[in-house]
JSON list of C-alpha atoms and ligand atoms in Angstrom, two decimals:
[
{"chain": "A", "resi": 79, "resn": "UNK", "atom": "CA", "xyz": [-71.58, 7.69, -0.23]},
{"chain": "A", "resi": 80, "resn": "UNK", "atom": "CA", "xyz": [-73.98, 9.78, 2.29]},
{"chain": "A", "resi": 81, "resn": "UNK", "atom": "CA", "xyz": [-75.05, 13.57, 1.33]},
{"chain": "A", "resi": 82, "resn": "UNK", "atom": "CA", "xyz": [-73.27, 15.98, 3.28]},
{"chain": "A", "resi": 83, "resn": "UNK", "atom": "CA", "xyz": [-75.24, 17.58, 6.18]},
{"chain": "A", "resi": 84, "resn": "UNK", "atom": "CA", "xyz": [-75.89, 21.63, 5.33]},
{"chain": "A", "resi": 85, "resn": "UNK", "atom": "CA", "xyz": [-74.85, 24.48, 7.56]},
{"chain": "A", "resi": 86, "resn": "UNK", "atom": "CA", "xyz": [-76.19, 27.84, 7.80]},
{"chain": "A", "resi": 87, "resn": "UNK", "atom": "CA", "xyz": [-72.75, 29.57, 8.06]},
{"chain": "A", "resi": 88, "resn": "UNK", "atom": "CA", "xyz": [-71.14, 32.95, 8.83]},
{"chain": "A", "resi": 89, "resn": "UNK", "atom": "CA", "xyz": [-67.55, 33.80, 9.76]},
{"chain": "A", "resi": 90, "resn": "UNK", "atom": "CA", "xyz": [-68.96, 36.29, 12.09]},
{"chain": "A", "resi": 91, "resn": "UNK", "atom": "CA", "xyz": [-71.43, 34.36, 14.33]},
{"chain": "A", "resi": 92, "resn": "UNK", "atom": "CA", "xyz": [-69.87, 33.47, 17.40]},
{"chain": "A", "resi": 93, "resn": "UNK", "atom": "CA", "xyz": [-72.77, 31.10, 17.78]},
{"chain": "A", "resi": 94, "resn": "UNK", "atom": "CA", "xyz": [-72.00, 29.47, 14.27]},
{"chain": "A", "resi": 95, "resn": "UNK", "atom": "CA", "xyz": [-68.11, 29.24, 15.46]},
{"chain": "A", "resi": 96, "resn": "UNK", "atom": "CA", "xyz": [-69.38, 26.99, 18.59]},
{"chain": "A", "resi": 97, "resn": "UNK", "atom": "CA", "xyz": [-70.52, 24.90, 16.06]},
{"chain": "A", "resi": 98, "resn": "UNK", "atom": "CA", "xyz": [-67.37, 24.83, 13.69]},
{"chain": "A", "resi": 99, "resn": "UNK", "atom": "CA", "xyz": [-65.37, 24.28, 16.91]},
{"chain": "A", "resi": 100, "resn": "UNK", "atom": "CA", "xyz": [-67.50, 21.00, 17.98]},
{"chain": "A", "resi": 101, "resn": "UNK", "atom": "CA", "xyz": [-66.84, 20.10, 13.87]},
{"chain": "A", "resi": 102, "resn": "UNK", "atom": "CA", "xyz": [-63.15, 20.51, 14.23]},
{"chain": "A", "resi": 103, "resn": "UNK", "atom": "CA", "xyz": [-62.80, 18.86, 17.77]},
{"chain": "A", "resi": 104, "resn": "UNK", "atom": "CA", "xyz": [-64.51, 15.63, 16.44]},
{"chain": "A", "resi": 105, "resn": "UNK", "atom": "CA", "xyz": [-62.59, 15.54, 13.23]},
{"chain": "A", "resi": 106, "resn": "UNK", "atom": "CA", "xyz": [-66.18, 16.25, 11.26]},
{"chain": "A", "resi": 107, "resn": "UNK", "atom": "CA", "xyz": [-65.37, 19.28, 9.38]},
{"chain": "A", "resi": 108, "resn": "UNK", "atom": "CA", "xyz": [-65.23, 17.33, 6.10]},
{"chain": "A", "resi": 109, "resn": "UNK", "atom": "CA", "xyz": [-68.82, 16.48, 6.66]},
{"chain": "A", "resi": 110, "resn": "UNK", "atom": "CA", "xyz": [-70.45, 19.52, 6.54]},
{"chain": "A", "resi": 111, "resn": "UNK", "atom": "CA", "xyz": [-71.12, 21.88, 3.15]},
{"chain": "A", "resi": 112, "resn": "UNK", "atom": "CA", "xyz": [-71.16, 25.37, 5.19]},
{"chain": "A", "resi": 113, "resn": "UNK", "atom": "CA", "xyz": [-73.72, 27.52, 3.20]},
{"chain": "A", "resi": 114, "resn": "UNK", "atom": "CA", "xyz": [-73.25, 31.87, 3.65]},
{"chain": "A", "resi": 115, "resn": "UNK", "atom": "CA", "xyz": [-76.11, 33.01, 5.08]},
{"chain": "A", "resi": 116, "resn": "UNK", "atom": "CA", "xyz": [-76.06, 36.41, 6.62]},
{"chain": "A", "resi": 117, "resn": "UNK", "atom": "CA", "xyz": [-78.71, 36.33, 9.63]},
{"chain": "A", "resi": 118, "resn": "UNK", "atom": "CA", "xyz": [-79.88, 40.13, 10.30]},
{"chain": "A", "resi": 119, "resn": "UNK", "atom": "CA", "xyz": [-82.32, 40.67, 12.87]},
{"chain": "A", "resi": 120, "resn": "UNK", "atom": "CA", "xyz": [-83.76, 43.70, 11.28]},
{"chain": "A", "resi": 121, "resn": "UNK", "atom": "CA", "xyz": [-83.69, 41.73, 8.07]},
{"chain": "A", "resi": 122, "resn": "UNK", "atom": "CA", "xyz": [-85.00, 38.07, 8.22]},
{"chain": "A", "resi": 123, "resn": "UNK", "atom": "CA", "xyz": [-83.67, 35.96, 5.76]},
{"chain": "A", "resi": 124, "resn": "UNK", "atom": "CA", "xyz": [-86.08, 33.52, 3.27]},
{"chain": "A", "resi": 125, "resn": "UNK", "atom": "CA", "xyz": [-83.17, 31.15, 2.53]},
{"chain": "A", "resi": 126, "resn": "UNK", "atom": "CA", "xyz": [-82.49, 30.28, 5.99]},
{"chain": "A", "resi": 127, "resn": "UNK", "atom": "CA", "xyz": [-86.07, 30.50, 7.30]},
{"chain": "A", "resi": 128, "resn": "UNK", "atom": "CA", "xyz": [-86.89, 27.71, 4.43]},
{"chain": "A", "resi": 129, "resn": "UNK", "atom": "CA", "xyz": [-84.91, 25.65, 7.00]},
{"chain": "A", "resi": 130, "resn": "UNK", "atom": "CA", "xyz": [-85.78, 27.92, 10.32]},
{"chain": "A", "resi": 131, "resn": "UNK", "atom": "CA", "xyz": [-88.34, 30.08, 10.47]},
{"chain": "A", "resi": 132, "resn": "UNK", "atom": "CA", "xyz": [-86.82, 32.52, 12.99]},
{"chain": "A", "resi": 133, "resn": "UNK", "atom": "CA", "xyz": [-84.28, 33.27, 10.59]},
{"chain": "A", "resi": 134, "resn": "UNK", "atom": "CA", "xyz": [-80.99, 32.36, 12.61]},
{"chain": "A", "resi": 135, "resn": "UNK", "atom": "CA", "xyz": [-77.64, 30.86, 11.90]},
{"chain": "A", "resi": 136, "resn": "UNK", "atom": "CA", "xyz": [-76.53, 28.23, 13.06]},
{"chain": "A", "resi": 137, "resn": "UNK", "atom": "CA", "xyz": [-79.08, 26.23, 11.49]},
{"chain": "A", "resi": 138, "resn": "UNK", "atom": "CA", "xyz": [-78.22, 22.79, 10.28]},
{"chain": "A", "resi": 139, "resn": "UNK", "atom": "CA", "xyz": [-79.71, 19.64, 8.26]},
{"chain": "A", "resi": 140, "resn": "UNK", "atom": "CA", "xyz": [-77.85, 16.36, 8.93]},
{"chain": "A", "resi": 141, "resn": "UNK", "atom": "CA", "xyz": [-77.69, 13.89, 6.42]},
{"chain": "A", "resi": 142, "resn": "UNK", "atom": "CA", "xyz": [-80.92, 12.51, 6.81]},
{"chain": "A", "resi": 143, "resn": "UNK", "atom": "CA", "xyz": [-82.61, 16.08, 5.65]},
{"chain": "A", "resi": 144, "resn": "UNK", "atom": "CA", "xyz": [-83.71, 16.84, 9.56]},
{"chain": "A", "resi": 145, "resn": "UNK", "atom": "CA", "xyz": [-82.93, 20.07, 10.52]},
{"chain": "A", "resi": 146, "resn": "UNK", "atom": "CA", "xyz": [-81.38, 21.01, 13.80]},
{"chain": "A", "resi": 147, "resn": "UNK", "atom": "CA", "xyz": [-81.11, 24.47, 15.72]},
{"chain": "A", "resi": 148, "resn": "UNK", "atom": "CA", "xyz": [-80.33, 26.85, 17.97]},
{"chain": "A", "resi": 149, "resn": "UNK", "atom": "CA", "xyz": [-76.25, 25.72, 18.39]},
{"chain": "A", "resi": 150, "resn": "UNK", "atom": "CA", "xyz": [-76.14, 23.78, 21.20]},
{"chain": "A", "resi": 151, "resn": "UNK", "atom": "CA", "xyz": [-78.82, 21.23, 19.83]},
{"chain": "A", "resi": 152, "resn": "UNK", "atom": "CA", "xyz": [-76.44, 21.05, 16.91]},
{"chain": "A", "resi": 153, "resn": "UNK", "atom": "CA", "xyz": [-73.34, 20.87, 18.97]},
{"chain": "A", "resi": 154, "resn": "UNK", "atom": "CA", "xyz": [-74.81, 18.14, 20.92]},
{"chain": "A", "resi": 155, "resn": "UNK", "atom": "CA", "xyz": [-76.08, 16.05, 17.87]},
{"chain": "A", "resi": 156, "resn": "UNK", "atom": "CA", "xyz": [-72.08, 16.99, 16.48]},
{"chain": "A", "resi": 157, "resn": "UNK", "atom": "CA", "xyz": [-70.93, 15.19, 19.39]},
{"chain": "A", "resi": 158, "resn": "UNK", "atom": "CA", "xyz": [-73.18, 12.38, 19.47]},
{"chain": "A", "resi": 159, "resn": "UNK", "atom": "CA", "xyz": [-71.99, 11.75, 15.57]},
{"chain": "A", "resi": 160, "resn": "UNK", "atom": "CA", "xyz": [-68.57, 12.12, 16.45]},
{"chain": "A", "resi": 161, "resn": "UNK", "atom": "CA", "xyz": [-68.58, 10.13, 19.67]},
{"chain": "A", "resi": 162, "resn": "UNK", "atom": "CA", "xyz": [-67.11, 12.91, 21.38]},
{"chain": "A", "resi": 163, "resn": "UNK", "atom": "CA", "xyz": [-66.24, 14.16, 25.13]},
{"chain": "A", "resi": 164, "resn": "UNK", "atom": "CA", "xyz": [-67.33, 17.63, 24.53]},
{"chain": "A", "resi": 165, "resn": "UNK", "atom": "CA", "xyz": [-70.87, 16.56, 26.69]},
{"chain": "A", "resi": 166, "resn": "UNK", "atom": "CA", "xyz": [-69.50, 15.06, 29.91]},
{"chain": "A", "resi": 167, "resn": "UNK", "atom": "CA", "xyz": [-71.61, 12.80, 31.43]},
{"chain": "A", "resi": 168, "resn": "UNK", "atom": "CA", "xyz": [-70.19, 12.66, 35.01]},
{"chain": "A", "resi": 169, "resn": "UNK", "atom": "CA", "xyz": [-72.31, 14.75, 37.00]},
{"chain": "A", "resi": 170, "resn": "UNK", "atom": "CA", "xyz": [-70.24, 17.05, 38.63]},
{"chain": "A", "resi": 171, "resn": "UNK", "atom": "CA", "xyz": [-68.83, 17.72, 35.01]},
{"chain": "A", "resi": 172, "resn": "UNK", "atom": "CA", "xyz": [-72.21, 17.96, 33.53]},
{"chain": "A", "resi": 173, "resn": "UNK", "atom": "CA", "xyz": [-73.60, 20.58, 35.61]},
{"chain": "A", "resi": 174, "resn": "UNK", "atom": "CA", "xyz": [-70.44, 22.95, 35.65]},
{"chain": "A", "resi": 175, "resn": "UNK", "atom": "CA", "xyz": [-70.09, 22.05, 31.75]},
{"chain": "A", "resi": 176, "resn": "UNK", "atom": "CA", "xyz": [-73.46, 22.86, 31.28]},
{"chain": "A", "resi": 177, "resn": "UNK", "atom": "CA", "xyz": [-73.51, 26.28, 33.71]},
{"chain": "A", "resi": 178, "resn": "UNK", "atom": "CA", "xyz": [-70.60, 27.29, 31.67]},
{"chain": "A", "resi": 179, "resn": "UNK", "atom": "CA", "xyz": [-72.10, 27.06, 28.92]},
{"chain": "A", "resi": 180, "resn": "UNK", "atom": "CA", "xyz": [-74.79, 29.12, 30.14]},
{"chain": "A", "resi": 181, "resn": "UNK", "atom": "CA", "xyz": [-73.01, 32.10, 31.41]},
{"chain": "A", "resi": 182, "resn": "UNK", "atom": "CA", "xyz": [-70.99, 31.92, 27.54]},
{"chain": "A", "resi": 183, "resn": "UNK", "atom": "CA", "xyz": [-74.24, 31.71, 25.58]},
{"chain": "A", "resi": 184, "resn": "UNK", "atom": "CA", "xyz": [-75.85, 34.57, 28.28]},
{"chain": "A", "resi": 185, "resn": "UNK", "atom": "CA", "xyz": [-72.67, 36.69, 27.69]},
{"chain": "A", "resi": 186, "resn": "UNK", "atom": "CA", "xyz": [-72.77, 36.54, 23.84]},
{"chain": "A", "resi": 187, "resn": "UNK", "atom": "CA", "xyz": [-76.65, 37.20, 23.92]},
{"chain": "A", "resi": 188, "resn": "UNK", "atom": "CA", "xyz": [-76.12, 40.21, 26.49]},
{"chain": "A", "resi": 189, "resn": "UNK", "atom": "CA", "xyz": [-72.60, 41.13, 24.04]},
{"chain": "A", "resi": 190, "resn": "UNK", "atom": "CA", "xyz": [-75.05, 41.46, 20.77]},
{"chain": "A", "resi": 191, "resn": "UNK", "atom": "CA", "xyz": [-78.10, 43.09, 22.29]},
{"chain": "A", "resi": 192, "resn": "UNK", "atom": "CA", "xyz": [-75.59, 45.57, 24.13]},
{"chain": "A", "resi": 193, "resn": "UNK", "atom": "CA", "xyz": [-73.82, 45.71, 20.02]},
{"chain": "A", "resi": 194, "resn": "UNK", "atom": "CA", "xyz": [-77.23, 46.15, 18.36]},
{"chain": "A", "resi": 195, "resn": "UNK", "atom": "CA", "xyz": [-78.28, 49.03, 21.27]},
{"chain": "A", "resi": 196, "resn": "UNK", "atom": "CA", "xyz": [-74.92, 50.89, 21.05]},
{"chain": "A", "resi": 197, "resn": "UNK", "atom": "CA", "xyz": [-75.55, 51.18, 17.47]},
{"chain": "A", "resi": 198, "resn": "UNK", "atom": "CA", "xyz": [-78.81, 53.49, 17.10]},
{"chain": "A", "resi": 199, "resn": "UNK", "atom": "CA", "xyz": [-79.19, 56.64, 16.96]},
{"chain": "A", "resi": 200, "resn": "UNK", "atom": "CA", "xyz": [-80.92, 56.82, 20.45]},
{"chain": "A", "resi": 201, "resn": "UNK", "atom": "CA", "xyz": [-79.20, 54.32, 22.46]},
{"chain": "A", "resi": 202, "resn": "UNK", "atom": "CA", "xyz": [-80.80, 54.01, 25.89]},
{"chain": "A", "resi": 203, "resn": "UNK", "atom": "CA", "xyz": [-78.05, 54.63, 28.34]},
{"chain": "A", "resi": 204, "resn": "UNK", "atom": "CA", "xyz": [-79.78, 52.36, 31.60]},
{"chain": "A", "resi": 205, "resn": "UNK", "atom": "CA", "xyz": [-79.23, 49.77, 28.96]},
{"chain": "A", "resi": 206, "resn": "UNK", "atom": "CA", "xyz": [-75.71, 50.75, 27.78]},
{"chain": "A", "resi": 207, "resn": "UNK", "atom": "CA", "xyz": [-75.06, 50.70, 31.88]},
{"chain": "A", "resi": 208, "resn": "UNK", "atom": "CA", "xyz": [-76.82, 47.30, 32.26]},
{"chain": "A", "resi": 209, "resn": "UNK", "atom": "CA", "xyz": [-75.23, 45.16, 29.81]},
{"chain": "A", "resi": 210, "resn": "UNK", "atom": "CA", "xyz": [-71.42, 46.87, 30.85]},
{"chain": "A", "resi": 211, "resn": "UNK", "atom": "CA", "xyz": [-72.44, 45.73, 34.20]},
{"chain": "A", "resi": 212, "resn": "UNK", "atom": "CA", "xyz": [-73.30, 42.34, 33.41]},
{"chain": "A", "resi": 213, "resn": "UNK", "atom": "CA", "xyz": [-70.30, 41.86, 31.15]},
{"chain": "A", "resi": 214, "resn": "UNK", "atom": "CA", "xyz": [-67.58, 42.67, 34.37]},
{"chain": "A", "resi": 215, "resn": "UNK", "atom": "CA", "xyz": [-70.22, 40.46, 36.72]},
{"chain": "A", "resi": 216, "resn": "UNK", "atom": "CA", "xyz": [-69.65, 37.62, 34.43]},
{"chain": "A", "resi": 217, "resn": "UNK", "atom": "CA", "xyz": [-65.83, 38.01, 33.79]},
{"chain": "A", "resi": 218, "resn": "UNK", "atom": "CA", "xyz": [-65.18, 38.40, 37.81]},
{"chain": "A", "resi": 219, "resn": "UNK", "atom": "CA", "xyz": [-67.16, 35.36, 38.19]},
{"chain": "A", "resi": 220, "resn": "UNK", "atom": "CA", "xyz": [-64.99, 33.99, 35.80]},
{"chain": "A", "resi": 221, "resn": "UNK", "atom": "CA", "xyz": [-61.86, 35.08, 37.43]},
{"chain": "A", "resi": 222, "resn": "UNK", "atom": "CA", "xyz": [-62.96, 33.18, 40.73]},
{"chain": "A", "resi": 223, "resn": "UNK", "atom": "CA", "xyz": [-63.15, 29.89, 38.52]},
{"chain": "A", "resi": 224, "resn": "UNK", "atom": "CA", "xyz": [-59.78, 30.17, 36.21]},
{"chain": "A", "resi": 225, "resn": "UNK", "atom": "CA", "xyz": [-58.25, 27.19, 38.83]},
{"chain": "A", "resi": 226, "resn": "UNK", "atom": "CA", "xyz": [-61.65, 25.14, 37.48]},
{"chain": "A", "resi": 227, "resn": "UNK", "atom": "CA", "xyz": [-61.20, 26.00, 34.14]},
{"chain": "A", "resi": 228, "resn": "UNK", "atom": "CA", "xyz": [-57.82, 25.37, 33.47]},
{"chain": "A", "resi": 229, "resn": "UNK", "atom": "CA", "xyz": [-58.05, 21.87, 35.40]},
{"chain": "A", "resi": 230, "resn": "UNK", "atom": "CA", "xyz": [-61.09, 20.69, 33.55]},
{"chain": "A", "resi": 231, "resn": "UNK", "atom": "CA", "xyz": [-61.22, 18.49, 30.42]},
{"chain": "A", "resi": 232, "resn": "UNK", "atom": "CA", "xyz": [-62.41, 20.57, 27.17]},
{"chain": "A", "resi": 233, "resn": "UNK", "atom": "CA", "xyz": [-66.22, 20.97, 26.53]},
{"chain": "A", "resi": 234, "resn": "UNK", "atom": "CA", "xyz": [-69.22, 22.86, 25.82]},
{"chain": "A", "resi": 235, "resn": "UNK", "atom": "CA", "xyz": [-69.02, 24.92, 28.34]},
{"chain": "A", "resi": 236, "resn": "UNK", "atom": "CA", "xyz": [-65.29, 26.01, 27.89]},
{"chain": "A", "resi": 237, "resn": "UNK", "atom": "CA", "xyz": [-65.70, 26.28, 24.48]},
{"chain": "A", "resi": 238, "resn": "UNK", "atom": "CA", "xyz": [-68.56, 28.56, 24.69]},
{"chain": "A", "resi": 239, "resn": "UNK", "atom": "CA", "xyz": [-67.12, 30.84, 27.05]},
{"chain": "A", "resi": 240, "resn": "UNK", "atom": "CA", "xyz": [-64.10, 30.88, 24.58]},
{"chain": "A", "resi": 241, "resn": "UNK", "atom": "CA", "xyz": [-66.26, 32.06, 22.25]},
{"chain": "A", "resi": 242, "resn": "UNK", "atom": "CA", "xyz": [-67.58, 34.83, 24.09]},
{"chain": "A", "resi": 243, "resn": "UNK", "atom": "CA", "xyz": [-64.46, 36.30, 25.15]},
{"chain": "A", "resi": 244, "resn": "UNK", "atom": "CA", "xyz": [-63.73, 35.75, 21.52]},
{"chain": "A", "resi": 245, "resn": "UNK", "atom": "CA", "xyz": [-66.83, 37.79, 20.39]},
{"chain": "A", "resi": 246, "resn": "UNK", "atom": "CA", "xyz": [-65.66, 40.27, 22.71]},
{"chain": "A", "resi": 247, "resn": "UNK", "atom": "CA", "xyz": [-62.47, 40.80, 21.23]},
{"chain": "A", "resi": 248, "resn": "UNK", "atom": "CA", "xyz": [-64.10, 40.85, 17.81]},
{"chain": "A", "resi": 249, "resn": "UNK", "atom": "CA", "xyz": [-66.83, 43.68, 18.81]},
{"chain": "A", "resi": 250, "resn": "UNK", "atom": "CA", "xyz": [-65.22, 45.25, 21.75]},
{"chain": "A", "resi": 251, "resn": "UNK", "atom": "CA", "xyz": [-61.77, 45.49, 21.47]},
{"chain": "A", "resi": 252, "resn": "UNK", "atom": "CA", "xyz": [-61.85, 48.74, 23.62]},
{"chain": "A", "resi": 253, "resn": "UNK", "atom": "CA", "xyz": [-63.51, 47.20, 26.89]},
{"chain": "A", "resi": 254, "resn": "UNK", "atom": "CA", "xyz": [-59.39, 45.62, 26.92]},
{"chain": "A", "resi": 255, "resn": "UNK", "atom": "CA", "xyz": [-60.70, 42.69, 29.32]},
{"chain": "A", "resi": 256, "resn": "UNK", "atom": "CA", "xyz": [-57.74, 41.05, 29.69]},
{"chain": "A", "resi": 257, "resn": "UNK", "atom": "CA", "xyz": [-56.09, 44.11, 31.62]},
{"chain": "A", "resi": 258, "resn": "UNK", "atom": "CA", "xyz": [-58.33, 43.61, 34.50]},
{"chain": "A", "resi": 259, "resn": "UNK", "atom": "CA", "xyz": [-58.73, 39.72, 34.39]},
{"chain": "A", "resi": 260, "resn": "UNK", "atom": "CA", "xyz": [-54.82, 38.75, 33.98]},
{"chain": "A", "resi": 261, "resn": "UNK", "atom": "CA", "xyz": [-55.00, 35.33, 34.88]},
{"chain": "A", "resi": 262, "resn": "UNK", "atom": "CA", "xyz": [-58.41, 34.65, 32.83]},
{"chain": "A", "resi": 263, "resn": "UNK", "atom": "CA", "xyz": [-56.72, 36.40, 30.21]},
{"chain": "A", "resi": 264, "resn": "UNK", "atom": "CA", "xyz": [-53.76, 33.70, 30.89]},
{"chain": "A", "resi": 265, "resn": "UNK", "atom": "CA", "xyz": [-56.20, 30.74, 30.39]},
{"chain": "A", "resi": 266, "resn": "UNK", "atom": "CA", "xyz": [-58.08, 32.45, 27.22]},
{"chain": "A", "resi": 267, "resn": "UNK", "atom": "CA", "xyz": [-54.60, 32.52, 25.42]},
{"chain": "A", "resi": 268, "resn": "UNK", "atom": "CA", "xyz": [-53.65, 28.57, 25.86]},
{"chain": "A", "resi": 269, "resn": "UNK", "atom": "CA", "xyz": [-57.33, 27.83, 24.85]},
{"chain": "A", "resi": 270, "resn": "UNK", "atom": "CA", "xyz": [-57.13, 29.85, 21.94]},
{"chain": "A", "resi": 271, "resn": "UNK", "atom": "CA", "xyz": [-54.04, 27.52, 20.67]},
{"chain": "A", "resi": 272, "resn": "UNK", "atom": "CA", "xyz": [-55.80, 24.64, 20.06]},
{"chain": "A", "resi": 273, "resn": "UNK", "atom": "CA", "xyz": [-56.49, 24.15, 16.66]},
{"chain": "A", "resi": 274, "resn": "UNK", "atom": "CA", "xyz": [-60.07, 23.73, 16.63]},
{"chain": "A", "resi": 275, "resn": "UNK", "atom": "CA", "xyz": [-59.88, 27.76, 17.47]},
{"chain": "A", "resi": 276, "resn": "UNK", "atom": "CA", "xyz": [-57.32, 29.13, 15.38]},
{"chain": "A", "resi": 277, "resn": "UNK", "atom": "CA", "xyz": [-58.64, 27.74, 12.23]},
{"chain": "A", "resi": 278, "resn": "UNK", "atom": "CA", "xyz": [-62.45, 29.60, 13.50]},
{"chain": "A", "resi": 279, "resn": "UNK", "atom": "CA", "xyz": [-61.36, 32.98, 14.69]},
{"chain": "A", "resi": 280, "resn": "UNK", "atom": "CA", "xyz": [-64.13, 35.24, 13.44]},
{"chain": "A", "resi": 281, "resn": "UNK", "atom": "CA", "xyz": [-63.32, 36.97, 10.44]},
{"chain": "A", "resi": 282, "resn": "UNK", "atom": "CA", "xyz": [-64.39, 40.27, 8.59]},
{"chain": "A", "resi": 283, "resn": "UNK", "atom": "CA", "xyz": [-65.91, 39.63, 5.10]},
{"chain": "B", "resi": 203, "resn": "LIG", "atom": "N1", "xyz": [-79.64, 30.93, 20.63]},
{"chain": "B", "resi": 203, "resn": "LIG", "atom": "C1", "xyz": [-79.23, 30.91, 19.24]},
{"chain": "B", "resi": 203, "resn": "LIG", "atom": "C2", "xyz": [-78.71, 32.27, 18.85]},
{"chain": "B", "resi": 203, "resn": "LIG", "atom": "C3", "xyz": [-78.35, 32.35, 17.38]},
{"chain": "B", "resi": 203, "resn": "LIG", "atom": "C4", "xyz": [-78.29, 33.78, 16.88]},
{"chain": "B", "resi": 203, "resn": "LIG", "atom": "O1", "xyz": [-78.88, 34.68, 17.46]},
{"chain": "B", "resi": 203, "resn": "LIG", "atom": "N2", "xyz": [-77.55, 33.96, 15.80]},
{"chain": "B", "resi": 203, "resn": "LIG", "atom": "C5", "xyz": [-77.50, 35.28, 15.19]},
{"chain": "B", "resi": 203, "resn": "LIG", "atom": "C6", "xyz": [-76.23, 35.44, 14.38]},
{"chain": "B", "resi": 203, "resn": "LIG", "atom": "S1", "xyz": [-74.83, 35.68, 15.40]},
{"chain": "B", "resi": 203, "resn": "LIG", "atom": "C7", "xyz": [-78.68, 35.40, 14.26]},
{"chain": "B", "resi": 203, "resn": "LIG", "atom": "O2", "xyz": [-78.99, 34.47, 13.56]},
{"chain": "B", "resi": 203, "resn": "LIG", "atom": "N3", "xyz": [-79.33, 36.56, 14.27]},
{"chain": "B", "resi": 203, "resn": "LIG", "atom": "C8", "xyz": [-80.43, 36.84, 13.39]},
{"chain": "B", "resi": 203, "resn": "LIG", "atom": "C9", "xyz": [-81.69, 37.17, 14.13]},
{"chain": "B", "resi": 203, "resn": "LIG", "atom": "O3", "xyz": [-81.68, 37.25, 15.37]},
{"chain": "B", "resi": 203, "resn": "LIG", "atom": "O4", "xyz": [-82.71, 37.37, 13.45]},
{"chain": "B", "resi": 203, "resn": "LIG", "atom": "C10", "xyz": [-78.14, 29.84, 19.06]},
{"chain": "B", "resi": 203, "resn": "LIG", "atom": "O5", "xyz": [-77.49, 29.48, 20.06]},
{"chain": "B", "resi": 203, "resn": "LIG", "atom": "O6", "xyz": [-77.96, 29.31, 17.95]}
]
């Protein structure tokens, strides 16, 4: 029987849950040993930079011992195990799956940066005021789009933007998103049914 492949895990990590959500999707769970590794970027961490040396989760090594980061190279080697749909390859698809998944993975970056800054002691308030911005940009963008997202087979890009708005529950319950975006708030809720979701909300702990 084949090793298991090794993940760099967190229940936290919105960028580790893309990954569990790709596992899930492609029935590959099962396959995977998920190590706890807490990723701090204040506080780099040996055991995971053994594997990567900038110290980040998701970092995984497949069952041939090669190691794979940041989580969309490991969410596109998931889906390429699994045979999976989750990477369209029509190229109308490809290019809105992949700008989706852009604007998610921009979002979370922009949603932890604006976390880490609100945090000190001295947070800069042009900051504060730049990432606040960019978070209602992207979600009226995303408002303009809820026809294309709800018609649109499930993918990277969907499920990355489900993770940010996900995150953004998580971290910033009190920016109450889904007042202002109704109908994206609409979509979010039938996305997060699917199992692959539910069973990776992030947890405390
Ligand atoms: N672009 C990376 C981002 C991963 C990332 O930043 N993960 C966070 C945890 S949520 C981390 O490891 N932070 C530690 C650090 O930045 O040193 C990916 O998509 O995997």
């Amino acid at each position: 029987m084949s090793s298991k492949m090794k993940l760099h895990w967190s229940p936290k990590s919105p960028y580790v849950r893309k990954v569990m959500i790709c596992l899930h999707e492609l029935g590959l769970e099962d396959r995977v040993e998920n190590i706890r590794s807490v990723a701090a970027m204040l506080k780099p961490n040996p055991s995971i930079m053994q594997d990567n040396p900038l110290s980040k989760i998701p970092t995984l090594t497949t069952a041939d011992g090669i190691v794979l980061y940041d989580s969309i190279v490991i969410c596109e080697y998931l889906n390429t195990l699994g045979q999976g749909q989750l990477f369209p390859q029509e190229p109308t698809e490809k290019w809105q799956a992949l700008r989706w998944h852009a604007l998610g993975d921009g979002l979370l970056d922009a949603l932890i940066l604006w976390r880490n800054e609100r945090e000190r002691e001295h947070a800069l308030p042009a900051l504060i005021d730049a990432f606040s911005l960019k978070f209602d940009a992207c979600l009226n963008m995303l408002d303009t789009e809820v026809n294309a997202l709800s018609t649109s087979s499930f993918n990277v890009g969907i499920l990355t933007l489900g993770c940010a708005l996900g995150y953004a529950d998580y971290r910033f319950a009190h920016l109450n998103w889904q007042e202002k975006h109704p109908d994206l708030a609409n979509w979010y809720v039938q996305l997060c049914q699917r199992p692959s979701f539910e069973l990776t909300a992030p947890v405390d702990g």
